[in-house]
PDB file of C-alpha atoms and ligand atoms in Angstrom:
ATOM      1  CA  MET A   1      -5.738  39.315  11.219  1.00  0.00           C
ATOM      2  CA  THR A   2      -7.921  36.872  13.590  1.00  0.00           C
ATOM      3  CA  GLU A   3      -7.502  33.466  13.926  1.00  0.00           C
ATOM      4  CA  GLU A   4     -10.922  31.890  12.712  1.00  0.00           C
ATOM      5  CA  GLN A   5      -9.477  34.499   8.969  1.00  0.00           C
ATOM      6  CA  ALA A   6      -6.250  32.482   9.316  1.00  0.00           C
ATOM      7  CA  GLU A   7      -7.979  29.069   9.129  1.00  0.00           C
ATOM      8  CA  ARG A   8     -10.442  30.943   6.618  1.00  0.00           C
ATOM      9  CA  ASN A   9      -7.709  30.864   4.322  1.00  0.00           C
ATOM     10  CA  LEU A  10      -5.462  27.894   4.977  1.00  0.00           C
ATOM     11  CA  LEU A  11      -8.576  26.370   2.579  1.00  0.00           C
ATOM     12  CA  THR A  12      -7.680  27.725   0.349  1.00  0.00           C
ATOM     13  CA  GLY A  13      -4.617  27.326  -2.147  1.00  0.00           C
ATOM     14  CA  SER A  14      -3.629  26.994  -5.890  1.00  0.00           C
ATOM     15  CA  CYS A  15      -1.562  25.502  -8.749  1.00  0.00           C
ATOM     16  CA  HIS A  16       2.460  27.307  -8.977  1.00  0.00           C
ATOM     17  CA  CYS A  17       1.529  30.004 -11.741  1.00  0.00           C
ATOM     18  CA  GLY A  18      -1.927  30.159 -10.432  1.00  0.00           C
ATOM     19  CA  ALA A  19      -4.215  29.251 -12.677  1.00  0.00           C
ATOM     20  CA  VAL A  20      -6.195  27.311 -11.049  1.00  0.00           C
ATOM     21  CA  ARG A  21      -7.684  27.973  -7.349  1.00  0.00           C
ATOM     22  CA  ILE A  22      -9.122  26.194  -4.859  1.00  0.00           C
ATOM     23  CA  THR A  23     -11.264  26.532  -1.290  1.00  0.00           C
ATOM     24  CA  LEU A  24     -11.525  23.276   0.469  1.00  0.00           C
ATOM     25  CA  PRO A  25     -15.187  23.143   2.712  1.00  0.00           C
ATOM     26  CA  VAL A  26     -13.823  22.531   6.011  1.00  0.00           C
ATOM     27  CA  MET A  27     -10.872  21.442   7.610  1.00  0.00           C
ATOM     28  CA  PRO A  28      -9.683  17.680   6.430  1.00  0.00           C
ATOM     29  CA  THR A  29      -8.391  16.396  10.129  1.00  0.00           C
ATOM     30  CA  VAL A  30      -6.807  13.243   7.893  1.00  0.00           C
ATOM     31  CA  ALA A  31      -5.419  13.184   4.408  1.00  0.00           C
ATOM     32  CA  THR A  32      -3.171  10.216   2.560  1.00  0.00           C
ATOM     33  CA  LYS A  33      -0.580   9.110   0.676  1.00  0.00           C
ATOM     34  CA  CYS A  34      -0.244   6.104  -1.363  1.00  0.00           C
ATOM     35  CA  ASN A  35       2.711   5.044  -2.999  1.00  0.00           C
ATOM     36  CA  CYS A  36       0.643   3.434  -6.074  1.00  0.00           C
ATOM     37  CA  SER A  37       1.997   3.917  -9.926  1.00  0.00           C
ATOM     38  CA  ILE A  38       0.527   7.548 -10.431  1.00  0.00           C
ATOM     39  CA  CYS A  39       0.298   8.628  -7.140  1.00  0.00           C
ATOM     40  CA  ARG A  40       3.818   8.201  -6.232  1.00  0.00           C
ATOM     41  CA  ARG A  41       4.746   9.828  -8.663  1.00  0.00           C
ATOM     42  CA  LEU A  42       2.815  12.644  -8.571  1.00  0.00           C
ATOM     43  CA  GLY A  43       3.648  13.194  -4.312  1.00  0.00           C
ATOM     44  CA  GLY A  44      -0.085  14.149  -3.899  1.00  0.00           C
ATOM     45  CA  ILE A  45      -1.065  14.117  -0.552  1.00  0.00           C
ATOM     46  CA  TRP A  46      -4.916  14.002  -0.839  1.00  0.00           C
ATOM     47  CA  ALA A  47      -7.876  14.780   1.151  1.00  0.00           C
ATOM     48  CA  TYR A  48     -11.220  13.644   0.140  1.00  0.00           C
ATOM     49  CA  PHE A  49     -14.882  15.747  -0.038  1.00  0.00           C
ATOM     50  CA  GLU A  50     -17.751  15.325  -1.666  1.00  0.00           C
ATOM     51  CA  LEU A  51     -17.647  15.341  -5.695  1.00  0.00           C
ATOM     52  CA  GLY A  52     -19.548  19.806  -5.439  1.00  0.00           C
ATOM     53  CA  THR A  53     -18.949  21.044  -2.014  1.00  0.00           C
ATOM     54  CA  VAL A  54     -15.137  22.280  -3.059  1.00  0.00           C
ATOM     55  CA  GLN A  55     -14.737  25.520  -5.126  1.00  0.00           C
ATOM     56  CA  PHE A  56     -12.573  25.747  -8.043  1.00  0.00           C
ATOM     57  CA  GLU A  57     -12.143  28.896 -10.100  1.00  0.00           C
ATOM     58  CA  GLY A  58      -9.780  28.762 -12.977  1.00  0.00           C
ATOM     59  CA  HIS A  59     -10.872  24.763 -13.142  1.00  0.00           C
ATOM     60  CA  PRO A  60     -11.594  23.310 -16.703  1.00  0.00           C
ATOM     61  CA  GLU A  61     -10.695  26.831 -18.286  1.00  0.00           C
ATOM     62  CA  HIS A  62      -6.760  26.476 -18.020  1.00  0.00           C
ATOM     63  CA  THR A  63      -6.951  22.783 -16.792  1.00  0.00           C
ATOM     64  CA  THR A  64      -6.472  19.684 -18.242  1.00  0.00           C
ATOM     65  CA  ASP A  65      -6.554  15.836 -16.962  1.00  0.00           C
ATOM     66  CA  TYR A  66      -5.460  12.289 -17.434  1.00  0.00           C
ATOM     67  CA  ILE A  67      -7.163   9.274 -18.023  1.00  0.00           C
ATOM     68  CA  TRP A  68      -5.216   5.520 -18.010  1.00  0.00           C
ATOM     69  CA  GLY A  69      -6.118   2.065 -17.042  1.00  0.00           C
ATOM     70  CA  ASP A  70     -10.275   0.453 -15.772  1.00  0.00           C
ATOM     71  CA  LYS A  71     -11.253   4.464 -15.915  1.00  0.00           C
ATOM     72  CA  THR A  72     -12.342   5.417 -13.492  1.00  0.00           C
ATOM     73  CA  LEU A  73     -11.033   8.541 -12.540  1.00  0.00           C
ATOM     74  CA  ARG A  74      -9.188  11.164 -13.640  1.00  0.00           C
ATOM     75  CA  ILE A  75      -6.073  13.514 -12.558  1.00  0.00           C
ATOM     76  CA  ILE A  76      -6.811  17.031 -13.029  1.00  0.00           C
ATOM     77  CA  ARG A  77      -4.212  19.678 -14.065  1.00  0.00           C
ATOM     78  CA  CYS A  78      -2.900  22.449 -14.381  1.00  0.00           C
ATOM     79  CA  ARG A  79      -2.225  22.684 -18.101  1.00  0.00           C
ATOM     80  CA  HIS A  80       0.231  26.255 -17.174  1.00  0.00           C
ATOM     81  CA  CYS A  81       2.999  24.879 -14.587  1.00  0.00           C
ATOM     82  CA  GLY A  82       1.791  21.152 -15.148  1.00  0.00           C
ATOM     83  CA  CYS A  83       0.581  20.650 -10.750  1.00  0.00           C
ATOM     84  CA  ALA A  84      -1.877  18.355 -10.089  1.00  0.00           C
ATOM     85  CA  THR A  85      -4.447  19.825  -8.007  1.00  0.00           C
ATOM     86  CA  HIS A  86      -7.369  16.802  -7.550  1.00  0.00           C
ATOM     87  CA  TRP A  87      -9.093  13.611  -9.053  1.00  0.00           C
ATOM     88  CA  GLU A  88     -12.629  13.417  -9.951  1.00  0.00           C
ATOM     89  CA  PRO A  89     -14.495  10.341 -10.349  1.00  0.00           C
ATOM     90  CA  LEU A  90     -15.183  10.535 -14.173  1.00  0.00           C
ATOM     91  CA  ASP A  91     -19.185   9.757 -14.093  1.00  0.00           C
ATOM     92  CA  GLY A  92     -18.909  12.804 -12.187  1.00  0.00           C
ATOM     93  CA  VAL A  93     -21.817  12.274  -9.854  1.00  0.00           C
ATOM     94  CA  LEU A  94     -22.382  14.752  -7.397  1.00  0.00           C
ATOM     95  CA  GLY A  95     -21.259  13.849  -3.478  1.00  0.00           C
ATOM     96  CA  ALA A  96     -18.883  11.671  -4.935  1.00  0.00           C
ATOM     97  CA  ARG A  97     -15.887  10.465  -3.330  1.00  0.00           C
ATOM     98  CA  HIS A  98     -12.689  12.372  -4.736  1.00  0.00           C
ATOM     99  CA  GLY A  99      -9.942  13.829  -3.595  1.00  0.00           C
ATOM    100  CA  VAL A 100      -8.037  17.773  -3.128  1.00  0.00           C
ATOM    101  CA  ASN A 101      -4.047  18.090  -3.440  1.00  0.00           C
ATOM    102  CA  LEU A 102      -2.976  19.302  -0.172  1.00  0.00           C
ATOM    103  CA  ASN A 103      -0.271  20.592  -1.488  1.00  0.00           C
ATOM    104  CA  ASN A 104      -1.217  23.234  -3.227  1.00  0.00           C
ATOM    105  CA  PHE A 105      -2.264  24.734  -0.371  1.00  0.00           C
ATOM    106  CA  ASP A 106       0.336  26.556   2.772  1.00  0.00           C
ATOM    107  CA  PRO A 107       1.620  23.907   4.543  1.00  0.00           C
ATOM    108  CA  ALA A 108      -0.057  24.914   7.898  1.00  0.00           C
ATOM    109  CA  LEU A 109      -2.635  23.464   6.685  1.00  0.00           C
ATOM    110  CA  GLN A 110      -0.778  20.161   6.053  1.00  0.00           C
ATOM    111  CA  ALA A 111       0.870  20.141   9.692  1.00  0.00           C
ATOM    112  CA  ARG A 112      -2.378  20.413  11.080  1.00  0.00           C
ATOM    113  CA  VAL A 113      -3.877  16.651   8.980  1.00  0.00           C
ATOM    114  CA  LYS A 114      -3.105  13.125   9.884  1.00  0.00           C
ATOM    115  CA  ILE A 115      -1.358  12.469   6.625  1.00  0.00           C
ATOM    116  CA  ARG A 116      -1.686   8.330   6.329  1.00  0.00           C
ATOM    117  CA  HIS A 117       0.239   6.126   4.118  1.00  0.00           C
ATOM    118  CA  PHE A 118      -1.746   3.964   2.420  1.00  0.00           C
ATOM    119  CA  ASP A 119      -0.268   1.080   0.304  1.00  0.00           C
ATOM    120  CA  GLY A 120      -2.916   1.453  -3.165  1.00  0.00           C
ATOM    121  CA  ALA A 121       0.807  -0.375  -4.334  1.00  0.00           C
ATOM    122  CA  GLU A 122      -0.127  -4.386  -3.829  1.00  0.00           C
ATOM    123  CA  THR A 123      -2.076  -4.576  -0.628  1.00  0.00           C
ATOM    124  CA  TRP A 124      -4.988  -1.791  -0.830  1.00  0.00           C
ATOM    125  CA  THR A 125      -4.282  -0.310   2.819  1.00  0.00           C
ATOM    126  CA  PHE A 126      -3.527   1.774   4.733  1.00  0.00           C
ATOM    127  CA  ILE A 127       0.220   0.268   6.588  1.00  0.00           C
ATOM    128  CA  ASP A 128       1.009   3.660   9.077  1.00  0.00           C
ATOM    129  CA  THR A 129       3.203   2.696  11.331  1.00  0.00           C
TER     130      THR A 129
HETATM  131 ZN1   ZN B   1      -1.022  26.382 -12.478  1.00  0.00          ZN
END
């Protein structure tokens, strides 16, 4: 396998059971781990992309979502294995920011990404040390 192929393979991930497959448009450089009430429970590592640029297979056929609070976004998970795959704004405007959970990808992908810690619980700022 060439280095280019290896890199391309890293861009494709899936939920645990494989019903939902995700292909990123580009290699992310930064991702966010947030401590807000939902993120800390999910343990998501979110990389952000423009809505419409990430390719999903098995969504929405195999997914369900969770909407709460001020109802601005939905967190989407596989309805079979329960793994959170991504979140998207409820208005669904293409180009808007949405998050993909890098925990559904090969660990080698996360190893290449700078993970920033975001205090979504209180100060709404990054709390990197
Ligand atoms: Zn699944």
